[in-house]
Amino acid sequence: MSTEEPVDPETPAVTPKSVIVHPIVVFGILDHYIRRQEGQERVIGTLLGHLDEETGVVEVSNAYAVPHTESGGEVAVGQAFNKSMFGLLSRVNSEERVVGWYATGGGGAVQDDGTALIHDFYSRECAAPVHVVVDASLRDGKGVETAAYHRGPPGADGAAAAFAPVPSSLTFSDGEKVCIDRMIRGQGDEPFATAESLAELPSDADDVRDDFQGLLGQIDEILAYAKKCKSGEVTPDPAVARCIGEALAALPKIEPGVLDGSKNVDAQDIVMVSYLASITKAQLAIAAKIHESF
């Protein structure tokens, strides 16, 4: 493998001690694996994110595929492609840095010459790259399994450095939780039955209905708990009672008539906005026709 100038040289103060991966990274890796060339055993790519130098936590927030070939112990990585992709993504988010690379495999780091050569390449892209392995086979219904590794220094006797496991976990932002929940709920009775299973997004009316059903279910649970406490079946928990009291105190005191009136006003506002939008659209169309005539 030939070398080029490092895309993003960075010298972290500490060795990576743990790795957290965002779900969008895992989805991208699985998509890359599904679209791999026929006969290709594994796919690789670059991991982007940042390393917290104080805690040693590597947060992987993005990734992109990198073309490569392996044959007879020789590895060729698309270095020019990797450099171009990093340059483009840097324009979108300049905060993200190269933090390592990923590969698909059987849930463990492959201790072979190909893996060592690829890791050497990424050692020139960042000072302490992590190697994340994703088991994309989805065998035995275990789902997606990820593992992270970091290669330590060579041994005192000159032995090659081995890959040491690093604690890894998945992390979800609020937005990612909403998206994943939508994907699961949209799969129906048999979620993710095939690799090509697509989630159907519910309509706004379905969302409102589901939210109200969930809210009513929680109210029923609270009511059943209060009844059991009153009858002496369970011992009241002061912390639970305090939370219920705070929730009830946060509710605005609105008379039924006032609430109905506010709903009517909102409906009238929506109708008025729709009416004005239609008039504006018609006026623009007429003006365009007049302009074309002259």
PDB file of C-alpha atoms in Angstrom:
ATOM      1  CA  MET A   1       0.000   0.000   0.000  1.00  0.00           C
ATOM      2  CA  SER A   2       1.360   3.352  -0.966  1.00  0.00           C
ATOM      3  CA  THR A   3       1.045   6.267   1.412  1.00  0.00           C
ATOM      4  CA  GLU A   4      -0.123   9.810   0.925  1.00  0.00           C
ATOM      5  CA  GLU A   5      -0.155  12.877   3.078  1.00  0.00           C
ATOM      6  CA  PRO A   6      -2.485  12.378   6.070  1.00  0.00           C
ATOM      7  CA  VAL A   7      -5.955  13.761   5.552  1.00  0.00           C
ATOM      8  CA  ASP A   8      -6.446  14.843   9.109  1.00  0.00           C
ATOM      9  CA  PRO A   9      -3.397  14.528  11.370  1.00  0.00           C
ATOM     10  CA  GLU A  10      -4.315  14.768  15.013  1.00  0.00           C
ATOM     11  CA  THR A  11      -2.393  13.880  18.154  1.00  0.00           C
ATOM     12  CA  PRO A  12      -4.702  12.880  21.018  1.00  0.00           C
ATOM     13  CA  ALA A  13      -3.415  13.158  24.555  1.00  0.00           C
ATOM     14  CA  VAL A  14      -4.780   9.763  25.603  1.00  0.00           C
ATOM     15  CA  THR A  15      -5.375   6.323  24.176  1.00  0.00           C
ATOM     16  CA  PRO A  16      -9.010   5.544  23.305  1.00  0.00           C
ATOM     17  CA  LYS A  17     -10.632   3.899  26.329  1.00  0.00           C
ATOM     18  CA  SER A  18     -14.201   3.446  25.079  1.00  0.00           C
ATOM     19  CA  VAL A  19     -16.153   3.880  21.845  1.00  0.00           C
ATOM     20  CA  ILE A  20     -19.743   4.997  21.400  1.00  0.00           C
ATOM     21  CA  VAL A  21     -21.363   4.597  17.989  1.00  0.00           C
ATOM     22  CA  HIS A  22     -24.435   6.369  16.623  1.00  0.00           C
ATOM     23  CA  PRO A  23     -27.060   4.223  14.857  1.00  0.00           C
ATOM     24  CA  ILE A  24     -26.710   6.135  11.579  1.00  0.00           C
ATOM     25  CA  VAL A  25     -23.159   4.770  11.382  1.00  0.00           C
ATOM     26  CA  VAL A  26     -24.355   1.177  11.819  1.00  0.00           C
ATOM     27  CA  PHE A  27     -27.096   1.654   9.221  1.00  0.00           C
ATOM     28  CA  GLY A  28     -24.553   3.027   6.751  1.00  0.00           C
ATOM     29  CA  ILE A  29     -22.229   0.067   7.317  1.00  0.00           C
ATOM     30  CA  LEU A  30     -25.051  -2.439   6.817  1.00  0.00           C
ATOM     31  CA  ASP A  31     -26.126  -0.661   3.621  1.00  0.00           C
ATOM     32  CA  HIS A  32     -22.538  -0.773   2.379  1.00  0.00           C
ATOM     33  CA  TYR A  33     -22.383  -4.503   3.129  1.00  0.00           C
ATOM     34  CA  ILE A  34     -25.665  -5.217   1.300  1.00  0.00           C
ATOM     35  CA  ARG A  35     -24.394  -3.345  -1.787  1.00  0.00           C
ATOM     36  CA  ARG A  36     -20.946  -4.987  -1.801  1.00  0.00           C
ATOM     37  CA  GLN A  37     -19.544  -6.517  -4.957  1.00  0.00           C
ATOM     38  CA  GLU A  38     -20.164 -10.169  -5.616  1.00  0.00           C
ATOM     39  CA  GLY A  39     -17.547 -12.336  -3.937  1.00  0.00           C
ATOM     40  CA  GLN A  40     -16.359  -9.596  -1.604  1.00  0.00           C
ATOM     41  CA  GLU A  41     -16.024 -10.990   1.911  1.00  0.00           C
ATOM     42  CA  ARG A  42     -15.916  -7.726   3.823  1.00  0.00           C
ATOM     43  CA  VAL A  43     -16.256  -4.004   3.296  1.00  0.00           C
ATOM     44  CA  ILE A  44     -14.345  -1.195   4.974  1.00  0.00           C
ATOM     45  CA  GLY A  45     -14.796   2.522   5.471  1.00  0.00           C
ATOM     46  CA  THR A  46     -13.703   5.591   7.405  1.00  0.00           C
ATOM     47  CA  LEU A  47     -15.156   6.550  10.792  1.00  0.00           C
ATOM     48  CA  LEU A  48     -15.682  10.214  11.643  1.00  0.00           C
ATOM     49  CA  GLY A  49     -16.314  11.775  15.029  1.00  0.00           C
ATOM     50  CA  HIS A  50     -14.200  13.137  17.814  1.00  0.00           C
ATOM     51  CA  LEU A  51     -12.020  11.938  20.681  1.00  0.00           C
ATOM     52  CA  ASP A  52     -12.447  13.425  24.135  1.00  0.00           C
ATOM     53  CA  GLU A  53      -8.851  13.798  25.275  1.00  0.00           C
ATOM     54  CA  GLU A  54      -9.833  14.065  28.947  1.00  0.00           C
ATOM     55  CA  THR A  55     -11.896  10.882  29.166  1.00  0.00           C
ATOM     56  CA  GLY A  56     -10.551   8.920  26.207  1.00  0.00           C
ATOM     57  CA  VAL A  57     -14.078   8.406  24.824  1.00  0.00           C
ATOM     58  CA  VAL A  58     -14.338   8.156  21.042  1.00  0.00           C
ATOM     59  CA  GLU A  59     -17.744   9.182  19.679  1.00  0.00           C
ATOM     60  CA  VAL A  60     -18.374   7.922  16.143  1.00  0.00           C
ATOM     61  CA  SER A  61     -21.046  10.108  14.562  1.00  0.00           C
ATOM     62  CA  ASN A  62     -20.569   9.478  10.839  1.00  0.00           C
ATOM     63  CA  ALA A  63     -18.921   7.107   8.379  1.00  0.00           C
ATOM     64  CA  TYR A  64     -18.459   6.601   4.677  1.00  0.00           C
ATOM     65  CA  ALA A  65     -17.513   3.637   2.521  1.00  0.00           C
ATOM     66  CA  VAL A  66     -14.040   3.336   1.024  1.00  0.00           C
ATOM     67  CA  PRO A  67     -13.366   1.018  -1.933  1.00  0.00           C
ATOM     68  CA  HIS A  68     -10.676  -1.575  -1.406  1.00  0.00           C
ATOM     69  CA  THR A  69      -9.448  -4.905  -2.772  1.00  0.00           C
ATOM     70  CA  GLU A  70      -7.707  -7.775  -1.015  1.00  0.00           C
ATOM     71  CA  SER A  71      -5.849 -10.513  -2.831  1.00  0.00           C
ATOM     72  CA  GLY A  72      -3.066 -12.831  -1.729  1.00  0.00           C
ATOM     73  CA  GLY A  73      -2.185 -10.852   1.373  1.00  0.00           C
ATOM     74  CA  GLU A  74      -2.048  -7.595  -0.580  1.00  0.00           C
ATOM     75  CA  VAL A  75      -4.433  -4.728   0.083  1.00  0.00           C
ATOM     76  CA  ALA A  76      -5.283  -1.722  -2.064  1.00  0.00           C
ATOM     77  CA  VAL A  77      -7.306   1.090  -0.519  1.00  0.00           C
ATOM     78  CA  GLY A  78      -8.888   3.921  -2.482  1.00  0.00           C
ATOM     79  CA  GLN A  79      -6.795   6.625  -0.848  1.00  0.00           C
ATOM     80  CA  ALA A  80      -7.711   9.348  -3.339  1.00  0.00           C
ATOM     81  CA  PHE A  81     -11.410   8.554  -2.857  1.00  0.00           C
ATOM     82  CA  ASN A  82     -10.968   8.629   0.916  1.00  0.00           C
ATOM     83  CA  LYS A  83      -9.278  12.011   0.764  1.00  0.00           C
ATOM     84  CA  SER A  84     -11.952  13.479  -1.522  1.00  0.00           C
ATOM     85  CA  MET A  85     -14.811  12.197   0.623  1.00  0.00           C
ATOM     86  CA  PHE A  86     -13.272  13.573   3.800  1.00  0.00           C
ATOM     87  CA  GLY A  87     -12.781  16.934   2.137  1.00  0.00           C
ATOM     88  CA  LEU A  88     -16.434  17.076   1.052  1.00  0.00           C
ATOM     89  CA  LEU A  89     -17.761  16.043   4.471  1.00  0.00           C
ATOM     90  CA  SER A  90     -15.475  18.541   6.182  1.00  0.00           C
ATOM     91  CA  ARG A  91     -17.333  21.318   4.376  1.00  0.00           C
ATOM     92  CA  VAL A  92     -20.578  20.064   5.904  1.00  0.00           C
ATOM     93  CA  ASN A  93     -19.248  19.530   9.424  1.00  0.00           C
ATOM     94  CA  SER A  94     -15.764  20.798  10.169  1.00  0.00           C
ATOM     95  CA  GLU A  95     -15.970  19.462  13.738  1.00  0.00           C
ATOM     96  CA  GLU A  96     -15.748  15.808  12.683  1.00  0.00           C
ATOM     97  CA  ARG A  97     -12.326  14.202  12.467  1.00  0.00           C
ATOM     98  CA  VAL A  98     -11.092  10.825  11.293  1.00  0.00           C
ATOM     99  CA  VAL A  99     -11.147   8.574  14.356  1.00  0.00           C
ATOM    100  CA  GLY A 100     -10.624   5.157  12.775  1.00  0.00           C
ATOM    101  CA  TRP A 101     -12.124   2.675  10.353  1.00  0.00           C
ATOM    102  CA  TYR A 102     -14.755  -0.005  10.198  1.00  0.00           C
ATOM    103  CA  ALA A 103     -15.005  -3.452   8.670  1.00  0.00           C
ATOM    104  CA  THR A 104     -17.658  -6.117   8.520  1.00  0.00           C
ATOM    105  CA  GLY A 105     -16.824  -9.464  10.015  1.00  0.00           C
ATOM    106  CA  GLY A 106     -17.856 -12.171  12.428  1.00  0.00           C
ATOM    107  CA  GLY A 107     -17.882 -10.057  15.544  1.00  0.00           C
ATOM    108  CA  GLY A 108     -14.125  -9.968  16.142  1.00  0.00           C
ATOM    109  CA  ALA A 109     -10.989  -8.270  14.861  1.00  0.00           C
ATOM    110  CA  VAL A 110      -9.374 -10.295  12.110  1.00  0.00           C
ATOM    111  CA  GLN A 111      -5.722 -10.759  12.994  1.00  0.00           C
ATOM    112  CA  ASP A 112      -4.306 -10.970   9.478  1.00  0.00           C
ATOM    113  CA  ASP A 113      -1.934  -9.021   7.286  1.00  0.00           C
ATOM    114  CA  GLY A 114      -4.780  -7.278   5.457  1.00  0.00           C
ATOM    115  CA  THR A 115      -6.239  -5.836   8.651  1.00  0.00           C
ATOM    116  CA  ALA A 116      -2.775  -4.756   9.822  1.00  0.00           C
ATOM    117  CA  LEU A 117      -2.057  -2.993   6.533  1.00  0.00           C
ATOM    118  CA  ILE A 118      -5.383  -1.159   6.544  1.00  0.00           C
ATOM    119  CA  HIS A 119      -4.835  -0.122  10.153  1.00  0.00           C
ATOM    120  CA  ASP A 120      -1.367   1.162   9.246  1.00  0.00           C
ATOM    121  CA  PHE A 121      -2.974   3.342   6.578  1.00  0.00           C
ATOM    122  CA  TYR A 122      -5.450   4.834   9.069  1.00  0.00           C
ATOM    123  CA  SER A 123      -2.615   5.342  11.560  1.00  0.00           C
ATOM    124  CA  ARG A 124      -1.417   7.989   9.121  1.00  0.00           C
ATOM    125  CA  GLU A 125      -4.874   9.589   9.056  1.00  0.00           C
ATOM    126  CA  CYS A 126      -5.130   9.957  12.849  1.00  0.00           C
ATOM    127  CA  ALA A 127      -2.762   9.246  15.708  1.00  0.00           C
ATOM    128  CA  ALA A 128      -4.794   6.553  17.514  1.00  0.00           C
ATOM    129  CA  PRO A 129      -7.382   5.003  15.168  1.00  0.00           C
ATOM    130  CA  VAL A 130     -10.031   2.655  16.509  1.00  0.00           C
ATOM    131  CA  HIS A 131     -11.169  -0.365  14.551  1.00  0.00           C
ATOM    132  CA  VAL A 132     -14.908  -1.082  14.723  1.00  0.00           C
ATOM    133  CA  VAL A 133     -16.082  -4.492  13.515  1.00  0.00           C
ATOM    134  CA  VAL A 134     -19.767  -4.952  12.662  1.00  0.00           C
ATOM    135  CA  ASP A 135     -21.230  -8.430  12.341  1.00  0.00           C
ATOM    136  CA  ALA A 136     -23.556  -7.903   9.384  1.00  0.00           C
ATOM    137  CA  SER A 137     -24.614 -11.552   9.114  1.00  0.00           C
ATOM    138  CA  LEU A 138     -27.492 -11.107  11.624  1.00  0.00           C
ATOM    139  CA  ARG A 139     -27.189 -14.780  12.556  1.00  0.00           C
ATOM    140  CA  ASP A 140     -29.329 -16.556  15.165  1.00  0.00           C
ATOM    141  CA  GLY A 141     -31.595 -13.537  15.522  1.00  0.00           C
ATOM    142  CA  LYS A 142     -29.020 -11.692  17.654  1.00  0.00           C
ATOM    143  CA  GLY A 143     -29.325  -8.503  15.668  1.00  0.00           C
ATOM    144  CA  VAL A 144     -26.410  -6.258  14.844  1.00  0.00           C
ATOM    145  CA  GLU A 145     -23.331  -6.842  16.986  1.00  0.00           C
ATOM    146  CA  THR A 146     -20.470  -4.354  17.113  1.00  0.00           C
ATOM    147  CA  ALA A 147     -17.027  -4.559  18.660  1.00  0.00           C
ATOM    148  CA  ALA A 148     -14.252  -1.975  18.914  1.00  0.00           C
ATOM    149  CA  TYR A 149     -10.500  -2.507  19.012  1.00  0.00           C
ATOM    150  CA  HIS A 150      -7.363  -0.471  19.427  1.00  0.00           C
ATOM    151  CA  ARG A 151      -3.900  -1.610  18.462  1.00  0.00           C
ATOM    152  CA  GLY A 152      -1.300  -1.088  21.120  1.00  0.00           C
ATOM    153  CA  PRO A 153       2.435  -0.518  20.715  1.00  0.00           C
ATOM    154  CA  PRO A 154       4.709  -3.323  19.465  1.00  0.00           C
ATOM    155  CA  GLY A 155       6.014  -5.802  22.022  1.00  0.00           C
ATOM    156  CA  ALA A 156       9.387  -5.452  23.692  1.00  0.00           C
ATOM    157  CA  ASP A 157      10.750  -8.369  21.661  1.00  0.00           C
ATOM    158  CA  GLY A 158       9.716  -6.722  18.423  1.00  0.00           C
ATOM    159  CA  ALA A 159       6.521  -8.733  18.095  1.00  0.00           C
ATOM    160  CA  ALA A 160       3.739  -7.176  16.090  1.00  0.00           C
ATOM    161  CA  ALA A 161       1.175  -5.190  18.064  1.00  0.00           C
ATOM    162  CA  ALA A 162      -2.101  -6.981  18.702  1.00  0.00           C
ATOM    163  CA  PHE A 163      -5.605  -5.591  18.626  1.00  0.00           C
ATOM    164  CA  ALA A 164      -6.953  -5.088  22.125  1.00  0.00           C
ATOM    165  CA  PRO A 165     -10.721  -4.862  22.696  1.00  0.00           C
ATOM    166  CA  VAL A 166     -12.157  -1.501  23.735  1.00  0.00           C
ATOM    167  CA  PRO A 167     -15.565  -1.196  25.466  1.00  0.00           C
ATOM    168  CA  SER A 168     -18.148  -0.079  22.910  1.00  0.00           C
ATOM    169  CA  SER A 169     -21.817   0.838  22.987  1.00  0.00           C
ATOM    170  CA  LEU A 170     -24.554   2.440  20.889  1.00  0.00           C
ATOM    171  CA  THR A 171     -25.791   5.909  21.762  1.00  0.00           C
ATOM    172  CA  PHE A 172     -28.992   7.597  20.594  1.00  0.00           C
ATOM    173  CA  SER A 173     -29.879  11.258  20.364  1.00  0.00           C
ATOM    174  CA  ASP A 174     -33.502  12.312  20.819  1.00  0.00           C
ATOM    175  CA  GLY A 175     -33.962  12.651  17.075  1.00  0.00           C
ATOM    176  CA  GLU A 176     -32.428   9.240  16.411  1.00  0.00           C
ATOM    177  CA  LYS A 177     -34.708   7.640  18.998  1.00  0.00           C
ATOM    178  CA  VAL A 178     -37.750   9.070  17.224  1.00  0.00           C
ATOM    179  CA  CYS A 179     -36.554   7.810  13.837  1.00  0.00           C
ATOM    180  CA  ILE A 180     -35.746   4.316  15.122  1.00  0.00           C
ATOM    181  CA  ASP A 181     -39.100   4.112  16.882  1.00  0.00           C
ATOM    182  CA  ARG A 182     -40.816   5.075  13.627  1.00  0.00           C
ATOM    183  CA  MET A 183     -38.866   2.414  11.744  1.00  0.00           C
ATOM    184  CA  ILE A 184     -39.817  -0.297  14.227  1.00  0.00           C
ATOM    185  CA  ARG A 185     -43.469   0.733  14.431  1.00  0.00           C
ATOM    186  CA  GLY A 186     -43.692   0.939  10.647  1.00  0.00           C
ATOM    187  CA  GLN A 187     -42.527  -2.636  10.139  1.00  0.00           C
ATOM    188  CA  GLY A 188     -45.857  -4.194  11.132  1.00  0.00           C
ATOM    189  CA  ASP A 189     -46.282  -7.568  12.821  1.00  0.00           C
ATOM    190  CA  GLU A 190     -43.012  -9.050  11.501  1.00  0.00           C
ATOM    191  CA  PRO A 191     -40.349  -6.360  11.869  1.00  0.00           C
ATOM    192  CA  PHE A 192     -37.287  -6.582   9.624  1.00  0.00           C
ATOM    193  CA  ALA A 193     -38.298  -9.939   8.152  1.00  0.00           C
ATOM    194  CA  THR A 194     -35.929  -9.333   5.238  1.00  0.00           C
ATOM    195  CA  ALA A 195     -32.974  -7.078   4.544  1.00  0.00           C
ATOM    196  CA  GLU A 196     -35.120  -5.074   2.137  1.00  0.00           C
ATOM    197  CA  SER A 197     -38.006  -4.518   4.568  1.00  0.00           C
ATOM    198  CA  LEU A 198     -39.198  -0.919   4.365  1.00  0.00           C
ATOM    199  CA  ALA A 199     -40.981   0.914   7.140  1.00  0.00           C
ATOM    200  CA  GLU A 200     -44.257   2.633   6.361  1.00  0.00           C
ATOM    201  CA  LEU A 201     -44.519   6.021   8.001  1.00  0.00           C
ATOM    202  CA  PRO A 202     -47.844   6.578   9.780  1.00  0.00           C
ATOM    203  CA  SER A 203     -50.073   9.486   8.850  1.00  0.00           C
ATOM    204  CA  ASP A 204     -50.591  12.506  11.094  1.00  0.00           C
ATOM    205  CA  ALA A 205     -53.978  11.134  12.159  1.00  0.00           C
ATOM    206  CA  ASP A 206     -52.375   7.824  13.131  1.00  0.00           C
ATOM    207  CA  ASP A 207     -49.738   9.682  15.139  1.00  0.00           C
ATOM    208  CA  VAL A 208     -52.366  11.654  17.050  1.00  0.00           C
ATOM    209  CA  ARG A 209     -54.407   8.515  17.699  1.00  0.00           C
ATOM    210  CA  ASP A 210     -51.392   6.548  18.921  1.00  0.00           C
ATOM    211  CA  ASP A 211     -50.261   9.406  21.172  1.00  0.00           C
ATOM    212  CA  PHE A 212     -53.703   9.738  22.737  1.00  0.00           C
ATOM    213  CA  GLN A 213     -53.966   5.981  23.229  1.00  0.00           C
ATOM    214  CA  GLY A 214     -50.607   5.986  24.976  1.00  0.00           C
ATOM    215  CA  LEU A 215     -51.662   8.934  27.137  1.00  0.00           C
ATOM    216  CA  LEU A 216     -54.947   7.245  28.064  1.00  0.00           C
ATOM    217  CA  GLY A 217     -53.073   4.058  28.924  1.00  0.00           C
ATOM    218  CA  GLN A 218     -50.768   5.958  31.285  1.00  0.00           C
ATOM    219  CA  ILE A 219     -53.761   7.684  32.917  1.00  0.00           C
ATOM    220  CA  ASP A 220     -55.409   4.280  33.432  1.00  0.00           C
ATOM    221  CA  GLU A 221     -52.238   2.978  35.080  1.00  0.00           C
ATOM    222  CA  ILE A 222     -52.094   5.979  37.426  1.00  0.00           C
ATOM    223  CA  LEU A 223     -55.788   5.606  38.262  1.00  0.00           C
ATOM    224  CA  ALA A 224     -55.378   1.881  39.008  1.00  0.00           C
ATOM    225  CA  TYR A 225     -52.382   2.643  41.239  1.00  0.00           C
ATOM    226  CA  ALA A 226     -54.317   5.325  43.127  1.00  0.00           C
ATOM    227  CA  LYS A 227     -57.228   2.916  43.695  1.00  0.00           C
ATOM    228  CA  LYS A 228     -54.910   0.216  45.040  1.00  0.00           C
ATOM    229  CA  CYS A 229     -53.297   2.735  47.393  1.00  0.00           C
ATOM    230  CA  LYS A 230     -56.721   3.850  48.614  1.00  0.00           C
ATOM    231  CA  SER A 231     -57.899   0.274  49.232  1.00  0.00           C
ATOM    232  CA  GLY A 232     -54.678  -0.652  51.010  1.00  0.00           C
ATOM    233  CA  GLU A 233     -53.528  -3.233  48.449  1.00  0.00           C
ATOM    234  CA  VAL A 234     -50.199  -1.451  47.999  1.00  0.00           C
ATOM    235  CA  THR A 235     -48.203   0.901  50.173  1.00  0.00           C
ATOM    236  CA  PRO A 236     -48.170   4.439  48.740  1.00  0.00           C
ATOM    237  CA  ASP A 237     -44.788   5.618  47.508  1.00  0.00           C
ATOM    238  CA  PRO A 238     -44.197   9.275  48.457  1.00  0.00           C
ATOM    239  CA  ALA A 239     -41.973   9.821  45.410  1.00  0.00           C
ATOM    240  CA  VAL A 240     -44.658   8.526  43.023  1.00  0.00           C
ATOM    241  CA  ALA A 241     -47.332  10.590  44.773  1.00  0.00           C
ATOM    242  CA  ARG A 242     -45.151  13.688  44.459  1.00  0.00           C
ATOM    243  CA  CYS A 243     -44.660  13.105  40.704  1.00  0.00           C
ATOM    244  CA  ILE A 244     -48.401  12.643  40.188  1.00  0.00           C
ATOM    245  CA  GLY A 245     -49.119  15.819  42.164  1.00  0.00           C
ATOM    246  CA  GLU A 246     -46.597  17.826  40.138  1.00  0.00           C
ATOM    247  CA  ALA A 247     -48.075  16.518  36.871  1.00  0.00           C
ATOM    248  CA  LEU A 248     -51.602  17.456  37.924  1.00  0.00           C
ATOM    249  CA  ALA A 249     -50.464  20.877  39.146  1.00  0.00           C
ATOM    250  CA  ALA A 250     -48.851  21.559  35.767  1.00  0.00           C
ATOM    251  CA  LEU A 251     -52.167  21.119  33.936  1.00  0.00           C
ATOM    252  CA  PRO A 252     -53.780  24.453  33.039  1.00  0.00           C
ATOM    253  CA  LYS A 253     -57.247  25.070  34.468  1.00  0.00           C
ATOM    254  CA  ILE A 254     -59.416  25.524  31.391  1.00  0.00           C
ATOM    255  CA  GLU A 255     -63.202  25.388  31.418  1.00  0.00           C
ATOM    256  CA  PRO A 256     -64.756  23.020  28.829  1.00  0.00           C
ATOM    257  CA  GLY A 257     -66.472  25.919  27.047  1.00  0.00           C
ATOM    258  CA  VAL A 258     -63.246  27.880  26.752  1.00  0.00           C
ATOM    259  CA  LEU A 259     -61.440  24.800  25.387  1.00  0.00           C
ATOM    260  CA  ASP A 260     -64.119  24.214  22.745  1.00  0.00           C
ATOM    261  CA  GLY A 261     -63.971  27.879  21.757  1.00  0.00           C
ATOM    262  CA  SER A 262     -60.195  27.757  21.334  1.00  0.00           C
ATOM    263  CA  LYS A 263     -60.519  24.702  19.076  1.00  0.00           C
ATOM    264  CA  ASN A 264     -63.027  26.536  16.907  1.00  0.00           C
ATOM    265  CA  VAL A 265     -60.744  29.572  16.666  1.00  0.00           C
ATOM    266  CA  ASP A 266     -57.803  27.369  15.624  1.00  0.00           C
ATOM    267  CA  ALA A 267     -59.930  25.675  12.964  1.00  0.00           C
ATOM    268  CA  GLN A 268     -61.049  29.042  11.634  1.00  0.00           C
ATOM    269  CA  ASP A 269     -57.439  30.254  11.511  1.00  0.00           C
ATOM    270  CA  ILE A 270     -56.410  27.197   9.485  1.00  0.00           C
ATOM    271  CA  VAL A 271     -59.279  27.704   7.044  1.00  0.00           C
ATOM    272  CA  MET A 272     -58.412  31.401   6.683  1.00  0.00           C
ATOM    273  CA  VAL A 273     -54.723  30.640   5.978  1.00  0.00           C
ATOM    274  CA  SER A 274     -55.739  28.056   3.384  1.00  0.00           C
ATOM    275  CA  TYR A 275     -58.110  30.534   1.748  1.00  0.00           C
ATOM    276  CA  LEU A 276     -55.461  33.284   1.592  1.00  0.00           C
ATOM    277  CA  ALA A 277     -52.907  30.831   0.180  1.00  0.00           C
ATOM    278  CA  SER A 278     -55.343  29.816  -2.563  1.00  0.00           C
ATOM    279  CA  ILE A 279     -56.057  33.455  -3.459  1.00  0.00           C
ATOM    280  CA  THR A 280     -52.342  34.248  -3.587  1.00  0.00           C
ATOM    281  CA  LYS A 281     -51.684  31.247  -5.819  1.00  0.00           C
ATOM    282  CA  ALA A 282     -54.494  32.303  -8.194  1.00  0.00           C
ATOM    283  CA  GLN A 283     -53.200  35.889  -8.356  1.00  0.00           C
ATOM    284  CA  LEU A 284     -49.687  34.713  -9.153  1.00  0.00           C
ATOM    285  CA  ALA A 285     -50.986  32.466 -11.920  1.00  0.00           C
ATOM    286  CA  ILE A 286     -53.002  35.354 -13.440  1.00  0.00           C
ATOM    287  CA  ALA A 287     -49.988  37.691 -13.239  1.00  0.00           C
ATOM    288  CA  ALA A 288     -47.812  35.082 -14.963  1.00  0.00           C
ATOM    289  CA  LYS A 289     -50.346  34.728 -17.790  1.00  0.00           C
ATOM    290  CA  ILE A 290     -50.575  38.510 -18.256  1.00  0.00           C
ATOM    291  CA  HIS A 291     -46.791  38.770 -18.314  1.00  0.00           C
ATOM    292  CA  GLU A 292     -46.588  36.073 -20.999  1.00  0.00           C
ATOM    293  CA  SER A 293     -49.242  37.861 -23.100  1.00  0.00           C
ATOM    294  CA  PHE A 294     -47.238  41.093 -23.235  1.00  0.00           C
TER     295      PHE A 294
END
